[in-house]
Amino acid sequence: LTAMARAGGWRNPTELLQHNMDYVLDAVEHRLEDLAGNPSTPAVLHAMLMLLNSCDSGSALLEPLRPFLQDIVACVLRGLDGVGSGQGSEGLVADLFSVLREALSLVRK
């Protein structure tokens, strides 16, 4: 992400995410609708949130992203609603809860 951010003219990956959060969320929402076909979606979302959590709590980059946290949580909850009881669903549920945990830690900053 760092190389991609710099190639696009942003200072760091957090700034890249800040300026493209609407696109990221749209892509994540679509993939969460089909978790069976996109099982890595929670891991991608978790990594994105971990990156944001690595920012200082007073970071000017973090503040504009706060409104998107509600959307992220809503996406994950819809994803949890759609998870069946098939093989591998326990791991997927655990991944989705990891995303929720990371989102909540951002809210507390």
PDB file of N, CA and C in Angstrom:
ATOM      1  N   LEU A   1       0.807  -1.202   0.000  1.00  0.00           N
ATOM      2  CA  LEU A   1       0.000   0.000   0.000  1.00  0.00           C
ATOM      3  C   LEU A   1       0.853   1.269   0.000  1.00  0.00           C
ATOM      4  N   THR A   2       1.989   1.187   0.668  1.00  0.00           N
ATOM      5  CA  THR A   2       2.861   2.364   0.717  1.00  0.00           C
ATOM      6  C   THR A   2       3.344   2.738  -0.678  1.00  0.00           C
ATOM      7  N   ALA A   3       3.757   1.748  -1.441  1.00  0.00           N
ATOM      8  CA  ALA A   3       4.229   2.028  -2.805  1.00  0.00           C
ATOM      9  C   ALA A   3       3.093   2.577  -3.666  1.00  0.00           C
ATOM     10  N   MET A   4       1.912   2.011  -3.506  1.00  0.00           N
ATOM     11  CA  MET A   4       0.770   2.477  -4.293  1.00  0.00           C
ATOM     12  C   MET A   4       0.410   3.913  -3.902  1.00  0.00           C
ATOM     13  N   ALA A   5       0.442   4.201  -2.602  1.00  0.00           N
ATOM     14  CA  ALA A   5       0.127   5.553  -2.136  1.00  0.00           C
ATOM     15  C   ALA A   5       1.117   6.565  -2.706  1.00  0.00           C
ATOM     16  N   ARG A   6       2.377   6.238  -2.622  1.00  0.00           N
ATOM     17  CA  ARG A   6       3.394   7.176  -3.118  1.00  0.00           C
ATOM     18  C   ARG A   6       3.310   7.357  -4.624  1.00  0.00           C
ATOM     19  N   ALA A   7       3.029   6.280  -5.337  1.00  0.00           N
ATOM     20  CA  ALA A   7       2.891   6.379  -6.794  1.00  0.00           C
ATOM     21  C   ALA A   7       1.714   7.271  -7.173  1.00  0.00           C
ATOM     22  N   GLY A   8       0.686   7.293  -6.323  1.00  0.00           N
ATOM     23  CA  GLY A   8      -0.484   8.125  -6.584  1.00  0.00           C
ATOM     24  C   GLY A   8      -0.359   9.541  -6.070  1.00  0.00           C
ATOM     25  N   GLY A   9       0.761   9.845  -5.420  1.00  0.00           N
ATOM     26  CA  GLY A   9       0.978  11.201  -4.954  1.00  0.00           C
ATOM     27  C   GLY A   9       0.559  11.456  -3.514  1.00  0.00           C
ATOM     28  N   TRP A  10       0.178  10.425  -2.778  1.00  0.00           N
ATOM     29  CA  TRP A  10      -0.182  10.593  -1.379  1.00  0.00           C
ATOM     30  C   TRP A  10       1.034  10.358  -0.507  1.00  0.00           C
ATOM     31  N   ARG A  11       1.027  10.932   0.680  1.00  0.00           N
ATOM     32  CA  ARG A  11       2.168  10.812   1.581  1.00  0.00           C
ATOM     33  C   ARG A  11       2.291   9.422   2.198  1.00  0.00           C
ATOM     34  N   ASN A  12       1.149   8.758   2.419  1.00  0.00           N
ATOM     35  CA  ASN A  12       1.169   7.462   3.093  1.00  0.00           C
ATOM     36  C   ASN A  12      -0.129   6.705   2.784  1.00  0.00           C
ATOM     37  N   PRO A  13      -0.209   5.435   3.164  1.00  0.00           N
ATOM     38  CA  PRO A  13      -1.413   4.647   2.873  1.00  0.00           C
ATOM     39  C   PRO A  13      -2.673   5.193   3.543  1.00  0.00           C
ATOM     40  N   THR A  14      -2.538   5.782   4.712  1.00  0.00           N
ATOM     41  CA  THR A  14      -3.711   6.336   5.391  1.00  0.00           C
ATOM     42  C   THR A  14      -4.318   7.467   4.584  1.00  0.00           C
ATOM     43  N   GLU A  15      -3.471   8.306   4.044  1.00  0.00           N
ATOM     44  CA  GLU A  15      -3.957   9.410   3.213  1.00  0.00           C
ATOM     45  C   GLU A  15      -4.618   8.871   1.934  1.00  0.00           C
ATOM     46  N   LEU A  16      -4.034   7.828   1.361  1.00  0.00           N
ATOM     47  CA  LEU A  16      -4.630   7.174   0.196  1.00  0.00           C
ATOM     48  C   LEU A  16      -6.039   6.678   0.535  1.00  0.00           C
ATOM     49  N   LEU A  17      -6.168   6.009   1.676  1.00  0.00           N
ATOM     50  CA  LEU A  17      -7.482   5.510   2.098  1.00  0.00           C
ATOM     51  C   LEU A  17      -8.460   6.650   2.358  1.00  0.00           C
ATOM     52  N   GLN A  18      -7.972   7.701   2.994  1.00  0.00           N
ATOM     53  CA  GLN A  18      -8.835   8.841   3.298  1.00  0.00           C
ATOM     54  C   GLN A  18      -9.469   9.400   2.028  1.00  0.00           C
ATOM     55  N   HIS A  19      -8.674   9.534   0.996  1.00  0.00           N
ATOM     56  CA  HIS A  19      -9.156  10.143  -0.234  1.00  0.00           C
ATOM     57  C   HIS A  19      -9.946   9.183  -1.115  1.00  0.00           C
ATOM     58  N   ASN A  20      -9.943   7.911  -0.777  1.00  0.00           N
ATOM     59  CA  ASN A  20     -10.639   6.922  -1.595  1.00  0.00           C
ATOM     60  C   ASN A  20     -11.579   6.036  -0.787  1.00  0.00           C
ATOM     61  N   MET A  21     -11.925   6.453   0.416  1.00  0.00           N
ATOM     62  CA  MET A  21     -12.730   5.623   1.305  1.00  0.00           C
ATOM     63  C   MET A  21     -14.085   5.256   0.698  1.00  0.00           C
ATOM     64  N   ASP A  22     -14.697   6.161  -0.029  1.00  0.00           N
ATOM     65  CA  ASP A  22     -16.001   5.837  -0.614  1.00  0.00           C
ATOM     66  C   ASP A  22     -15.877   4.698  -1.622  1.00  0.00           C
ATOM     67  N   TYR A  23     -14.799   4.676  -2.392  1.00  0.00           N
ATOM     68  CA  TYR A  23     -14.580   3.591  -3.353  1.00  0.00           C
ATOM     69  C   TYR A  23     -14.281   2.277  -2.641  1.00  0.00           C
ATOM     70  N   VAL A  24     -13.466   2.362  -1.594  1.00  0.00           N
ATOM     71  CA  VAL A  24     -13.110   1.165  -0.834  1.00  0.00           C
ATOM     72  C   VAL A  24     -14.359   0.562  -0.212  1.00  0.00           C
ATOM     73  N   LEU A  25     -15.171   1.398   0.421  1.00  0.00           N
ATOM     74  CA  LEU A  25     -16.384   0.888   1.066  1.00  0.00           C
ATOM     75  C   LEU A  25     -17.364   0.295   0.059  1.00  0.00           C
ATOM     76  N   ASP A  26     -17.484   0.927  -1.088  1.00  0.00           N
ATOM     77  CA  ASP A  26     -18.375   0.391  -2.114  1.00  0.00           C
ATOM     78  C   ASP A  26     -17.911  -0.997  -2.552  1.00  0.00           C
ATOM     79  N   ALA A  27     -16.616  -1.136  -2.764  1.00  0.00           N
ATOM     80  CA  ALA A  27     -16.070  -2.435  -3.166  1.00  0.00           C
ATOM     81  C   ALA A  27     -16.254  -3.472  -2.062  1.00  0.00           C
ATOM     82  N   VAL A  28     -16.015  -3.079  -0.824  1.00  0.00           N
ATOM     83  CA  VAL A  28     -16.168  -4.004   0.303  1.00  0.00           C
ATOM     84  C   VAL A  28     -17.625  -4.426   0.453  1.00  0.00           C
ATOM     85  N   GLU A  29     -18.535  -3.471   0.340  1.00  0.00           N
ATOM     86  CA  GLU A  29     -19.963  -3.798   0.452  1.00  0.00           C
ATOM     87  C   GLU A  29     -20.362  -4.845  -0.591  1.00  0.00           C
ATOM     88  N   HIS A  30     -19.924  -4.660  -1.814  1.00  0.00           N
ATOM     89  CA  HIS A  30     -20.273  -5.620  -2.866  1.00  0.00           C
ATOM     90  C   HIS A  30     -19.695  -6.995  -2.577  1.00  0.00           C
ATOM     91  N   ARG A  31     -18.490  -7.020  -2.079  1.00  0.00           N
ATOM     92  CA  ARG A  31     -17.850  -8.310  -1.786  1.00  0.00           C
ATOM     93  C   ARG A  31     -18.443  -8.977  -0.548  1.00  0.00           C
ATOM     94  N   LEU A  32     -18.888  -8.177   0.414  1.00  0.00           N
ATOM     95  CA  LEU A  32     -19.522  -8.755   1.602  1.00  0.00           C
ATOM     96  C   LEU A  32     -20.864  -9.398   1.267  1.00  0.00           C
ATOM     97  N   GLU A  33     -21.476  -8.956   0.183  1.00  0.00           N
ATOM     98  CA  GLU A  33     -22.737  -9.567  -0.237  1.00  0.00           C
ATOM     99  C   GLU A  33     -22.531 -10.987  -0.742  1.00  0.00           C
ATOM    100  N   ASP A  34     -21.313 -11.318  -1.143  1.00  0.00           N
ATOM    101  CA  ASP A  34     -20.995 -12.657  -1.629  1.00  0.00           C
ATOM    102  C   ASP A  34     -19.716 -13.148  -0.947  1.00  0.00           C
ATOM    103  N   LEU A  35     -19.813 -13.393   0.349  1.00  0.00           N
ATOM    104  CA  LEU A  35     -18.632 -13.823   1.097  1.00  0.00           C
ATOM    105  C   LEU A  35     -18.126 -15.184   0.649  1.00  0.00           C
ATOM    106  N   ALA A  36     -19.012 -16.036   0.180  1.00  0.00           N
ATOM    107  CA  ALA A  36     -18.571 -17.352  -0.296  1.00  0.00           C
ATOM    108  C   ALA A  36     -17.631 -17.187  -1.489  1.00  0.00           C
ATOM    109  N   GLY A  37     -17.910 -16.230  -2.341  1.00  0.00           N
ATOM    110  CA  GLY A  37     -17.070 -15.982  -3.507  1.00  0.00           C
ATOM    111  C   GLY A  37     -15.909 -15.043  -3.225  1.00  0.00           C
ATOM    112  N   ASN A  38     -15.952 -14.362  -2.089  1.00  0.00           N
ATOM    113  CA  ASN A  38     -14.917 -13.393  -1.724  1.00  0.00           C
ATOM    114  C   ASN A  38     -14.515 -13.566  -0.266  1.00  0.00           C
ATOM    115  N   PRO A  39     -14.016 -14.734   0.089  1.00  0.00           N
ATOM    116  CA  PRO A  39     -13.743 -14.999   1.510  1.00  0.00           C
ATOM    117  C   PRO A  39     -12.611 -14.167   2.115  1.00  0.00           C
ATOM    118  N   SER A  40     -11.802 -13.518   1.290  1.00  0.00           N
ATOM    119  CA  SER A  40     -10.704 -12.704   1.835  1.00  0.00           C
ATOM    120  C   SER A  40     -11.137 -11.275   2.169  1.00  0.00           C
ATOM    121  N   THR A  41     -12.358 -10.922   1.857  1.00  0.00           N
ATOM    122  CA  THR A  41     -12.835  -9.560   2.099  1.00  0.00           C
ATOM    123  C   THR A  41     -12.675  -9.123   3.551  1.00  0.00           C
ATOM    124  N   PRO A  42     -13.058  -9.937   4.536  1.00  0.00           N
ATOM    125  CA  PRO A  42     -12.862  -9.491   5.919  1.00  0.00           C
ATOM    126  C   PRO A  42     -11.393  -9.237   6.254  1.00  0.00           C
ATOM    127  N   ALA A  43     -10.491 -10.037   5.712  1.00  0.00           N
ATOM    128  CA  ALA A  43      -9.062  -9.841   5.991  1.00  0.00           C
ATOM    129  C   ALA A  43      -8.580  -8.516   5.404  1.00  0.00           C
ATOM    130  N   VAL A  44      -9.053  -8.173   4.224  1.00  0.00           N
ATOM    131  CA  VAL A  44      -8.675  -6.901   3.593  1.00  0.00           C
ATOM    132  C   VAL A  44      -9.201  -5.739   4.421  1.00  0.00           C
ATOM    133  N   LEU A  45     -10.452  -5.832   4.832  1.00  0.00           N
ATOM    134  CA  LEU A  45     -11.053  -4.777   5.635  1.00  0.00           C
ATOM    135  C   LEU A  45     -10.350  -4.664   6.988  1.00  0.00           C
ATOM    136  N   HIS A  46     -10.017  -5.795   7.576  1.00  0.00           N
ATOM    137  CA  HIS A  46      -9.302  -5.798   8.856  1.00  0.00           C
ATOM    138  C   HIS A  46      -7.943  -5.115   8.712  1.00  0.00           C
ATOM    139  N   ALA A  47      -7.211  -5.429   7.660  1.00  0.00           N
ATOM    140  CA  ALA A  47      -5.902  -4.804   7.432  1.00  0.00           C
ATOM    141  C   ALA A  47      -6.040  -3.296   7.247  1.00  0.00           C
ATOM    142  N   MET A  48      -7.069  -2.881   6.540  1.00  0.00           N
ATOM    143  CA  MET A  48      -7.300  -1.457   6.327  1.00  0.00           C
ATOM    144  C   MET A  48      -7.559  -0.757   7.658  1.00  0.00           C
ATOM    145  N   LEU A  49      -8.377  -1.355   8.498  1.00  0.00           N
ATOM    146  CA  LEU A  49      -8.684  -0.749   9.790  1.00  0.00           C
ATOM    147  C   LEU A  49      -7.470  -0.746  10.719  1.00  0.00           C
ATOM    148  N   MET A  50      -6.667  -1.800  10.650  1.00  0.00           N
ATOM    149  CA  MET A  50      -5.444  -1.833  11.455  1.00  0.00           C
ATOM    150  C   MET A  50      -4.510  -0.692  11.054  1.00  0.00           C
ATOM    151  N   LEU A  51      -4.425  -0.439   9.763  1.00  0.00           N
ATOM    152  CA  LEU A  51      -3.607   0.661   9.272  1.00  0.00           C
ATOM    153  C   LEU A  51      -4.109   1.987   9.829  1.00  0.00           C
ATOM    154  N   LEU A  52      -5.413   2.164   9.804  1.00  0.00           N
ATOM    155  CA  LEU A  52      -5.992   3.399  10.328  1.00  0.00           C
ATOM    156  C   LEU A  52      -5.775   3.502  11.835  1.00  0.00           C
ATOM    157  N   ASN A  53      -5.852   2.372  12.524  1.00  0.00           N
ATOM    158  CA  ASN A  53      -5.641   2.367  13.969  1.00  0.00           C
ATOM    159  C   ASN A  53      -4.206   2.697  14.340  1.00  0.00           C
ATOM    160  N   SER A  54      -3.283   2.528  13.408  1.00  0.00           N
ATOM    161  CA  SER A  54      -1.881   2.827  13.701  1.00  0.00           C
ATOM    162  C   SER A  54      -1.610   4.330  13.709  1.00  0.00           C
ATOM    163  N   CYS A  55      -2.572   5.114  13.253  1.00  0.00           N
ATOM    164  CA  CYS A  55      -2.419   6.577  13.279  1.00  0.00           C
ATOM    165  C   CYS A  55      -2.545   7.084  14.706  1.00  0.00           C
ATOM    166  N   ASP A  56      -1.928   8.212  14.970  1.00  0.00           N
ATOM    167  CA  ASP A  56      -2.114   8.872  16.258  1.00  0.00           C
ATOM    168  C   ASP A  56      -3.571   9.265  16.398  1.00  0.00           C
ATOM    169  N   SER A  57      -4.076   9.224  17.623  1.00  0.00           N
ATOM    170  CA  SER A  57      -5.489   9.531  17.851  1.00  0.00           C
ATOM    171  C   SER A  57      -5.841  10.955  17.432  1.00  0.00           C
ATOM    172  N   GLY A  58      -4.877  11.857  17.475  1.00  0.00           N
ATOM    173  CA  GLY A  58      -5.140  13.232  17.076  1.00  0.00           C
ATOM    174  C   GLY A  58      -4.839  13.503  15.619  1.00  0.00           C
ATOM    175  N   SER A  59      -4.564  12.450  14.860  1.00  0.00           N
ATOM    176  CA  SER A  59      -4.168  12.622  13.467  1.00  0.00           C
ATOM    177  C   SER A  59      -5.257  13.313  12.654  1.00  0.00           C
ATOM    178  N   ALA A  60      -4.844  14.292  11.876  1.00  0.00           N
ATOM    179  CA  ALA A  60      -5.783  14.989  11.004  1.00  0.00           C
ATOM    180  C   ALA A  60      -6.310  14.059   9.919  1.00  0.00           C
ATOM    181  N   LEU A  61      -5.577  13.009   9.616  1.00  0.00           N
ATOM    182  CA  LEU A  61      -6.022  12.056   8.601  1.00  0.00           C
ATOM    183  C   LEU A  61      -7.135  11.150   9.110  1.00  0.00           C
ATOM    184  N   LEU A  62      -7.152  10.913  10.417  1.00  0.00           N
ATOM    185  CA  LEU A  62      -8.122   9.986  10.986  1.00  0.00           C
ATOM    186  C   LEU A  62      -9.514  10.596  11.114  1.00  0.00           C
ATOM    187  N   GLU A  63      -9.594  11.847  11.462  1.00  0.00           N
ATOM    188  CA  GLU A  63     -10.890  12.485  11.711  1.00  0.00           C
ATOM    189  C   GLU A  63     -11.878  12.385  10.541  1.00  0.00           C
ATOM    190  N   PRO A  64     -11.465  12.669   9.306  1.00  0.00           N
ATOM    191  CA  PRO A  64     -12.432  12.598   8.204  1.00  0.00           C
ATOM    192  C   PRO A  64     -12.960  11.178   7.949  1.00  0.00           C
ATOM    193  N   LEU A  65     -12.276  10.167   8.480  1.00  0.00           N
ATOM    194  CA  LEU A  65     -12.704   8.787   8.245  1.00  0.00           C
ATOM    195  C   LEU A  65     -13.744   8.307   9.245  1.00  0.00           C
ATOM    196  N   ARG A  66     -13.879   8.997  10.345  1.00  0.00           N
ATOM    197  CA  ARG A  66     -14.806   8.550  11.388  1.00  0.00           C
ATOM    198  C   ARG A  66     -16.232   8.330  10.895  1.00  0.00           C
ATOM    199  N   PRO A  67     -16.781   9.195  10.050  1.00  0.00           N
ATOM    200  CA  PRO A  67     -18.157   8.962   9.587  1.00  0.00           C
ATOM    201  C   PRO A  67     -18.333   7.638   8.829  1.00  0.00           C
ATOM    202  N   PHE A  68     -17.254   7.125   8.262  1.00  0.00           N
ATOM    203  CA  PHE A  68     -17.355   5.881   7.507  1.00  0.00           C
ATOM    204  C   PHE A  68     -17.418   4.648   8.402  1.00  0.00           C
ATOM    205  N   LEU A  69     -17.064   4.810   9.672  1.00  0.00           N
ATOM    206  CA  LEU A  69     -17.057   3.654  10.569  1.00  0.00           C
ATOM    207  C   LEU A  69     -18.439   3.035  10.721  1.00  0.00           C
ATOM    208  N   GLN A  70     -19.467   3.862  10.762  1.00  0.00           N
ATOM    209  CA  GLN A  70     -20.834   3.344  10.855  1.00  0.00           C
ATOM    210  C   GLN A  70     -21.158   2.481   9.636  1.00  0.00           C
ATOM    211  N   ASP A  71     -20.745   2.938   8.466  1.00  0.00           N
ATOM    212  CA  ASP A  71     -20.968   2.159   7.244  1.00  0.00           C
ATOM    213  C   ASP A  71     -20.219   0.832   7.287  1.00  0.00           C
ATOM    214  N   ILE A  72     -18.991   0.870   7.795  1.00  0.00           N
ATOM    215  CA  ILE A  72     -18.202  -0.353   7.886  1.00  0.00           C
ATOM    216  C   ILE A  72     -18.883  -1.358   8.806  1.00  0.00           C
ATOM    217  N   VAL A  73     -19.312  -0.890   9.969  1.00  0.00           N
ATOM    218  CA  VAL A  73     -19.983  -1.782  10.921  1.00  0.00           C
ATOM    219  C   VAL A  73     -21.263  -2.346  10.312  1.00  0.00           C
ATOM    220  N   ALA A  74     -22.032  -1.512   9.640  1.00  0.00           N
ATOM    221  CA  ALA A  74     -23.269  -1.988   9.002  1.00  0.00           C
ATOM    222  C   ALA A  74     -22.975  -3.048   7.947  1.00  0.00           C
ATOM    223  N   CYS A  75     -21.920  -2.855   7.158  1.00  0.00           N
ATOM    224  CA  CYS A  75     -21.529  -3.841   6.139  1.00  0.00           C
ATOM    225  C   CYS A  75     -21.181  -5.177   6.781  1.00  0.00           C
ATOM    226  N   VAL A  76     -20.403  -5.104   7.850  1.00  0.00           N
ATOM    227  CA  VAL A  76     -19.973  -6.334   8.520  1.00  0.00           C
ATOM    228  C   VAL A  76     -21.166  -7.051   9.139  1.00  0.00           C
ATOM    229  N   LEU A  77     -22.061  -6.309   9.740  1.00  0.00           N
ATOM    230  CA  LEU A  77     -23.243  -6.943  10.339  1.00  0.00           C
ATOM    231  C   LEU A  77     -24.108  -7.611   9.273  1.00  0.00           C
ATOM    232  N   ARG A  78     -24.233  -6.977   8.119  1.00  0.00           N
ATOM    233  CA  ARG A  78     -24.969  -7.623   7.021  1.00  0.00           C
ATOM    234  C   ARG A  78     -24.240  -8.882   6.573  1.00  0.00           C
ATOM    235  N   GLY A  79     -22.911  -8.812   6.550  1.00  0.00           N
ATOM    236  CA  GLY A  79     -22.125  -9.991   6.208  1.00  0.00           C
ATOM    237  C   GLY A  79     -22.349 -11.120   7.193  1.00  0.00           C
ATOM    238  N   LEU A  80     -22.382 -10.793   8.477  1.00  0.00           N
ATOM    239  CA  LEU A  80     -22.644 -11.812   9.499  1.00  0.00           C
ATOM    240  C   LEU A  80     -24.027 -12.419   9.331  1.00  0.00           C
ATOM    241  N   ASP A  81     -24.997 -11.590   8.976  1.00  0.00           N
ATOM    242  CA  ASP A  81     -26.350 -12.107   8.740  1.00  0.00           C
ATOM    243  C   ASP A  81     -26.377 -13.108   7.603  1.00  0.00           C
ATOM    244  N   GLY A  82     -25.508 -12.917   6.623  1.00  0.00           N
ATOM    245  CA  GLY A  82     -25.524 -13.768   5.439  1.00  0.00           C
ATOM    246  C   GLY A  82     -24.681 -15.024   5.547  1.00  0.00           C
ATOM    247  N   VAL A  83     -23.894 -15.149   6.613  1.00  0.00           N
ATOM    248  CA  VAL A  83     -23.039 -16.323   6.761  1.00  0.00           C
ATOM    249  C   VAL A  83     -23.890 -17.526   7.138  1.00  0.00           C
ATOM    250  N   GLY A  84     -23.743 -18.579   6.366  1.00  0.00           N
ATOM    251  CA  GLY A  84     -24.468 -19.818   6.660  1.00  0.00           C
ATOM    252  C   GLY A  84     -23.707 -20.655   7.663  1.00  0.00           C
ATOM    253  N   SER A  85     -24.096 -21.899   7.766  1.00  0.00           N
ATOM    254  CA  SER A  85     -23.449 -22.790   8.730  1.00  0.00           C
ATOM    255  C   SER A  85     -22.590 -23.833   8.029  1.00  0.00           C
ATOM    256  N   GLY A  86     -22.148 -23.534   6.816  1.00  0.00           N
ATOM    257  CA  GLY A  86     -21.351 -24.479   6.052  1.00  0.00           C
ATOM    258  C   GLY A  86     -19.920 -24.567   6.526  1.00  0.00           C
ATOM    259  N   GLN A  87     -19.179 -25.397   5.841  1.00  0.00           N
ATOM    260  CA  GLN A  87     -17.775 -25.598   6.171  1.00  0.00           C
ATOM    261  C   GLN A  87     -17.000 -24.289   6.028  1.00  0.00           C
ATOM    262  N   GLY A  88     -16.208 -23.984   7.025  1.00  0.00           N
ATOM    263  CA  GLY A  88     -15.409 -22.773   6.995  1.00  0.00           C
ATOM    264  C   GLY A  88     -16.106 -21.541   7.528  1.00  0.00           C
ATOM    265  N   SER A  89     -17.378 -21.656   7.877  1.00  0.00           N
ATOM    266  CA  SER A  89     -18.109 -20.476   8.331  1.00  0.00           C
ATOM    267  C   SER A  89     -17.593 -19.958   9.675  1.00  0.00           C
ATOM    268  N   GLU A  90     -17.031 -20.856  10.515  1.00  0.00           N
ATOM    269  CA  GLU A  90     -16.516 -20.408  11.807  1.00  0.00           C
ATOM    270  C   GLU A  90     -15.370 -19.422  11.608  1.00  0.00           C
ATOM    271  N   GLY A  91     -14.482 -19.727  10.671  1.00  0.00           N
ATOM    272  CA  GLY A  91     -13.365 -18.829  10.392  1.00  0.00           C
ATOM    273  C   GLY A  91     -13.829 -17.505   9.835  1.00  0.00           C
ATOM    274  N   LEU A  92     -14.831 -17.553   8.988  1.00  0.00           N
ATOM    275  CA  LEU A  92     -15.365 -16.330   8.395  1.00  0.00           C
ATOM    276  C   LEU A  92     -16.017 -15.457   9.461  1.00  0.00           C
ATOM    277  N   VAL A  93     -16.772 -16.083  10.352  1.00  0.00           N
ATOM    278  CA  VAL A  93     -17.401 -15.339  11.442  1.00  0.00           C
ATOM    279  C   VAL A  93     -16.327 -14.713  12.333  1.00  0.00           C
ATOM    280  N   ALA A  94     -15.276 -15.476  12.639  1.00  0.00           N
ATOM    281  CA  ALA A  94     -14.179 -14.942  13.453  1.00  0.00           C
ATOM    282  C   ALA A  94     -13.519 -13.756  12.757  1.00  0.00           C
ATOM    283  N   ASP A  95     -13.326 -13.853  11.446  1.00  0.00           N
ATOM    284  CA  ASP A  95     -12.729 -12.746  10.691  1.00  0.00           C
ATOM    285  C   ASP A  95     -13.612 -11.500  10.739  1.00  0.00           C
ATOM    286  N   LEU A  96     -14.915 -11.700  10.602  1.00  0.00           N
ATOM    287  CA  LEU A  96     -15.838 -10.562  10.638  1.00  0.00           C
ATOM    288  C   LEU A  96     -15.845  -9.913  12.023  1.00  0.00           C
ATOM    289  N   PHE A  97     -15.778 -10.730  13.070  1.00  0.00           N
ATOM    290  CA  PHE A  97     -15.720 -10.156  14.413  1.00  0.00           C
ATOM    291  C   PHE A  97     -14.400  -9.426  14.652  1.00  0.00           C
ATOM    292  N   SER A  98     -13.321  -9.877  14.031  1.00  0.00           N
ATOM    293  CA  SER A  98     -12.043  -9.158  14.125  1.00  0.00           C
ATOM    294  C   SER A  98     -12.172  -7.772  13.508  1.00  0.00           C
ATOM    295  N   VAL A  99     -12.904  -7.696  12.410  1.00  0.00           N
ATOM    296  CA  VAL A  99     -13.147  -6.402  11.772  1.00  0.00           C
ATOM    297  C   VAL A  99     -13.942  -5.502  12.712  1.00  0.00           C
ATOM    298  N   LEU A 100     -14.981  -6.052  13.339  1.00  0.00           N
ATOM    299  CA  LEU A 100     -15.786  -5.256  14.266  1.00  0.00           C
ATOM    300  C   LEU A 100     -14.936  -4.757  15.438  1.00  0.00           C
ATOM    301  N   ARG A 101     -14.096  -5.622  15.970  1.00  0.00           N
ATOM    302  CA  ARG A 101     -13.230  -5.251  17.096  1.00  0.00           C
ATOM    303  C   ARG A 101     -12.311  -4.090  16.684  1.00  0.00           C
ATOM    304  N   GLU A 102     -11.748  -4.180  15.498  1.00  0.00           N
ATOM    305  CA  GLU A 102     -10.831  -3.134  15.014  1.00  0.00           C
ATOM    306  C   GLU A 102     -11.590  -1.822  14.795  1.00  0.00           C
ATOM    307  N   ALA A 103     -12.798  -1.916  14.246  1.00  0.00           N
ATOM    308  CA  ALA A 103     -13.612  -0.704  14.026  1.00  0.00           C
ATOM    309  C   ALA A 103     -13.966  -0.040  15.355  1.00  0.00           C
ATOM    310  N   LEU A 104     -14.290  -0.858  16.351  1.00  0.00           N
ATOM    311  CA  LEU A 104     -14.630  -0.289  17.663  1.00  0.00           C
ATOM    312  C   LEU A 104     -13.425   0.357  18.329  1.00  0.00           C
ATOM    313  N   SER A 105     -12.252  -0.194  18.112  1.00  0.00           N
ATOM    314  CA  SER A 105     -11.072   0.436  18.696  1.00  0.00           C
ATOM    315  C   SER A 105     -10.791   1.787  18.033  1.00  0.00           C
ATOM    316  N   LEU A 106     -11.163   1.919  16.770  1.00  0.00           N
ATOM    317  CA  LEU A 106     -11.045   3.230  16.112  1.00  0.00           C
ATOM    318  C   LEU A 106     -12.026   4.232  16.700  1.00  0.00           C
ATOM    319  N   VAL A 107     -13.220   3.764  17.011  1.00  0.00           N
ATOM    320  CA  VAL A 107     -14.235   4.643  17.582  1.00  0.00           C
ATOM    321  C   VAL A 107     -13.761   5.188  18.933  1.00  0.00           C
ATOM    322  N   ARG A 108     -13.070   4.366  19.698  1.00  0.00           N
ATOM    323  CA  ARG A 108     -12.609   4.774  21.027  1.00  0.00           C
ATOM    324  C   ARG A 108     -11.440   5.747  20.992  1.00  0.00           C
ATOM    325  N   LYS A 109     -10.809   5.916  19.850  1.00  0.00           N
ATOM    326  CA  LYS A 109      -9.643   6.836  19.766  1.00  0.00           C
ATOM    327  C   LYS A 109     -10.084   8.268  19.927  1.00  0.00           C
TER     328      LYS A 109
END
